[in-house]
XYZ file of N, CA and C in Angstrom:
300
model
N 55.051 107.049 139.576
C 55.438 107.175 138.211
C 55.533 108.467 137.995
N 56.386 109.245 137.339
C 56.521 110.607 137.225
C 55.654 111.229 136.402
N 55.254 112.666 136.686
C 54.403 113.155 135.933
C 55.101 114.884 135.623
N 54.524 115.004 134.260
C 54.861 116.378 134.216
C 56.626 116.568 133.726
N 57.075 117.981 133.999
C 58.723 118.094 133.337
C 59.735 116.866 133.492
N 59.189 115.941 134.871
C 60.321 115.170 135.240
C 60.586 114.011 134.358
N 58.833 113.398 133.960
C 58.886 112.268 133.304
C 59.203 112.957 131.778
N 59.011 113.918 131.071
C 59.783 114.616 129.580
C 61.009 114.169 130.044
N 62.009 114.874 131.176
C 63.008 114.466 131.288
C 63.765 112.993 131.187
N 62.994 112.200 131.936
C 63.433 110.839 132.238
C 63.113 110.544 130.578
N 61.869 110.681 130.015
C 61.841 109.765 128.493
C 63.213 110.154 127.834
N 63.521 111.731 127.772
C 64.889 112.022 126.690
C 66.215 111.894 127.369
N 66.292 111.558 128.349
C 67.420 110.712 128.953
C 67.434 109.310 128.591
N 66.295 108.580 128.500
C 66.320 107.327 128.163
C 66.723 107.380 126.846
N 65.746 108.135 125.937
C 66.127 108.064 124.511
C 67.695 108.462 124.031
N 68.075 109.143 125.023
C 69.845 109.681 124.842
C 70.485 108.620 124.925
N 70.172 107.872 126.004
C 71.193 106.558 126.474
C 70.669 105.334 124.933
N 69.963 105.402 124.603
C 69.385 104.059 123.311
C 70.154 104.749 122.318
N 70.313 106.049 121.877
C 70.933 106.584 120.763
C 71.977 106.329 120.779
N 73.174 106.398 122.117
C 74.807 106.274 122.264
C 74.833 105.098 122.000
N 73.678 104.137 122.462
C 74.297 102.736 122.346
C 74.084 102.332 120.886
N 72.882 102.573 120.296
C 73.026 102.516 118.714
C 73.974 103.058 118.073
N 74.571 104.385 118.317
C 75.524 105.020 117.653
C 77.034 104.169 118.017
N 77.195 103.418 119.035
C 78.165 102.804 119.175
C 78.011 101.221 118.872
N 76.902 100.824 118.473
C 77.285 99.491 117.485
C 77.335 100.029 116.094
N 76.747 100.804 115.664
C 76.867 101.421 114.221
C 78.419 101.534 114.077
N 79.244 102.260 115.215
C 80.683 102.440 115.072
C 81.409 100.853 114.674
N 80.835 100.441 115.763
C 81.492 99.014 115.703
C 81.482 98.392 114.434
N 80.158 98.027 113.623
C 80.045 97.580 112.323
C 81.246 98.368 111.385
N 80.961 99.630 111.211
C 81.635 100.508 110.476
C 82.923 100.086 110.543
N 83.891 100.139 111.701
C 85.385 99.442 111.855
C 85.077 98.059 111.276
N 84.593 97.276 111.819
C 84.270 95.821 111.288
C 84.516 95.471 109.966
N 83.635 96.390 109.231
C 83.567 96.526 107.633
C 84.425 97.314 107.163
N 85.227 98.335 107.717
C 86.541 98.798 107.291
C 87.650 97.809 106.893
N 87.661 97.387 108.162
C 88.913 96.186 108.248
C 88.774 95.295 107.402
N 87.541 94.271 107.312
C 87.530 93.318 106.345
C 88.108 93.842 105.224
N 87.466 95.600 104.493
C 87.763 95.605 103.132
C 89.213 95.737 103.000
N 89.805 96.822 104.141
C 91.140 96.860 103.954
C 91.981 95.667 103.728
N 91.588 94.467 104.758
C 92.360 92.959 104.572
C 92.415 92.669 102.913
N 91.174 92.694 102.095
C 90.823 92.267 101.181
C 91.784 92.757 100.105
N 91.867 94.332 100.188
C 92.408 95.051 99.309
C 94.277 94.695 99.483
N 94.391 94.500 100.901
C 96.036 94.202 100.847
C 96.242 93.198 100.377
N 95.123 91.902 100.556
C 95.225 90.649 100.379
C 95.500 90.374 98.589
N 94.708 91.554 97.869
C 94.692 91.367 96.522
C 96.360 91.631 95.862
N 96.371 92.706 96.937
C 98.016 93.609 96.564
C 99.669 92.735 96.539
N 99.056 91.469 97.588
C 99.987 90.670 97.804
C 101.167 91.146 99.007
N 100.599 91.953 100.004
C 101.591 92.596 100.694
C 101.783 91.540 102.023
N 102.795 91.529 102.192
C 103.327 90.725 103.444
C 102.824 91.193 104.886
N 102.254 90.129 105.636
C 102.180 90.624 107.021
C 103.564 90.587 107.959
N 103.168 91.462 108.666
C 104.578 92.326 109.543
C 105.612 90.810 110.187
N 104.801 89.708 110.697
C 104.853 88.601 111.304
C 105.658 88.012 110.060
N 105.252 87.795 109.082
C 105.793 87.099 108.109
C 107.550 87.747 107.649
N 107.072 88.961 107.173
C 108.604 89.626 107.354
C 109.334 89.560 108.262
N 109.178 89.734 109.599
C 110.411 89.552 110.537
C 110.656 88.211 110.654
N 109.857 87.141 110.472
C 110.242 85.787 110.507
C 111.479 85.695 109.169
N 110.955 86.225 107.810
C 112.151 85.816 106.593
C 113.132 86.954 107.088
N 113.521 87.888 108.000
C 114.283 88.855 108.484
C 115.347 87.826 108.898
N 114.672 87.484 109.972
C 115.641 86.694 110.830
C 116.410 85.248 110.414
N 115.419 84.803 109.693
C 115.941 83.763 108.954
C 117.234 83.968 107.833
N 117.220 85.429 107.523
C 118.206 85.952 106.770
C 119.704 86.260 107.569
N 119.346 86.824 108.377
C 120.761 87.060 109.341
C 121.342 85.986 109.545
N 120.426 84.901 109.971
C 120.966 83.618 110.455
C 121.542 82.689 109.663
N 121.372 83.284 107.969
C 121.727 82.896 107.069
C 123.298 83.506 106.911
N 122.955 84.821 107.127
C 124.137 85.610 106.743
C 125.153 85.400 107.464
N 124.984 84.860 109.281
C 125.838 84.728 109.988
C 126.728 83.256 109.730
N 125.859 82.683 109.200
C 126.419 81.112 109.024
C 127.010 81.153 107.630
N 127.026 81.953 106.959
C 127.810 81.858 105.496
C 129.033 82.517 105.993
N 129.262 83.503 106.836
C 130.425 84.242 107.535
C 130.977 82.907 108.175
N 130.502 82.591 108.968
C 131.270 81.488 109.834
C 131.791 80.189 108.895
N 131.306 79.773 108.048
C 131.327 79.051 106.951
C 132.947 79.506 106.080
N 132.668 80.742 105.675
C 133.852 81.432 105.261
C 135.170 81.548 105.669
N 134.798 81.594 106.868
C 136.368 81.578 107.884
C 136.434 80.344 108.104
N 135.886 79.412 108.395
C 136.174 78.144 108.692
C 137.021 77.744 107.261
N 136.191 77.928 106.231
C 137.060 77.132 104.436
C 138.239 77.986 104.553
N 138.155 79.118 105.113
C 140.086 79.879 104.849
C 140.970 79.098 105.743
N 140.601 78.941 107.190
C 141.243 78.295 108.233
C 141.735 76.818 107.272
N 140.909 76.196 107.069
C 141.192 74.790 106.381
C 142.048 75.236 105.423
N 141.838 75.713 104.446
C 142.893 75.762 103.149
C 144.129 76.364 103.553
N 144.256 77.149 104.557
C 145.581 77.717 105.144
C 145.986 76.324 105.540
N 145.304 75.441 106.432
C 145.759 74.467 107.045
C 146.307 73.817 106.085
N 145.534 73.139 105.255
C 145.992 72.535 104.216
C 147.113 72.701 103.296
N 147.270 74.113 102.897
C 148.558 74.701 102.049
C 149.723 74.329 102.850
N 149.554 74.624 104.548
C 150.654 74.577 105.329
C 151.150 72.771 105.373
N 150.183 72.089 105.148
C 150.428 70.740 105.379
C 151.234 70.328 104.028
N 150.796 71.014 102.897
C 151.348 70.352 101.611
C 152.161 71.366 101.504
N 152.641 72.407 101.985
C 153.664 73.366 101.270
C 153.227 74.126 100.489
N 151.639 74.371 99.944
C 151.607 74.930 99.079
C 150.941 76.401 98.879
N 150.911 77.403 98.337
C 150.397 78.666 98.346
C 149.297 78.532 97.649
N 147.971 78.950 98.882
C 147.102 79.057 97.959
C 146.314 80.549 97.889
N 145.389 80.955 97.272
C 144.701 82.623 96.889
C 144.495 82.996 98.399
N 143.954 82.223 99.367
C 143.328 82.280 100.557
C 144.551 82.829 101.465
N 145.463 82.159 101.175
C 146.651 82.356 102.048
C 147.610 83.897 101.828
N 147.374 83.977 100.300
C 148.432 85.237 100.263
C 147.377 86.564 100.245
N 146.002 86.305 100.514
C 145.085 87.375 99.873
C 145.284 88.089 101.517
N 144.894 89.504 101.144
C 144.525 90.454 102.206
C 143.270 90.223 103.100
N 143.378 90.260 104.394
C 142.319 89.934 105.228
C 141.208 91.002 104.880
N 139.776 90.459 104.471
C 138.740 90.723 104.592
C 138.152 91.913 105.669
N 137.826 93.328 105.035
C 136.967 93.848 106.332
C 135.959 93.226 106.948
N 135.562 93.367 108.394
C 134.320 92.756 108.194
C 133.010 93.966 108.280
N 132.055 93.220 108.187
C 130.872 94.178 107.991
C 130.258 94.296 109.403
């Protein structure tokens, strides 16, 4: 067993180690409490989570592409129908649209 100044230094080192461990535990508890409170606040504000936003954005982009493909297909079918019947349709006389 240590005696004198070495024992005091050993006890002080042990005390500081324990204090650091306790401070780390308090830090984790504060972070957990803060995250929980932040989530509750965001949920009451009806804020969308990033994953949900990205999924909706991808769905909108796919729908936009599909609408463009369908519009082009309709114009082609109208032109073909007009050609077969000899009629003039608005799509056949319209100027080509600029693509975005």
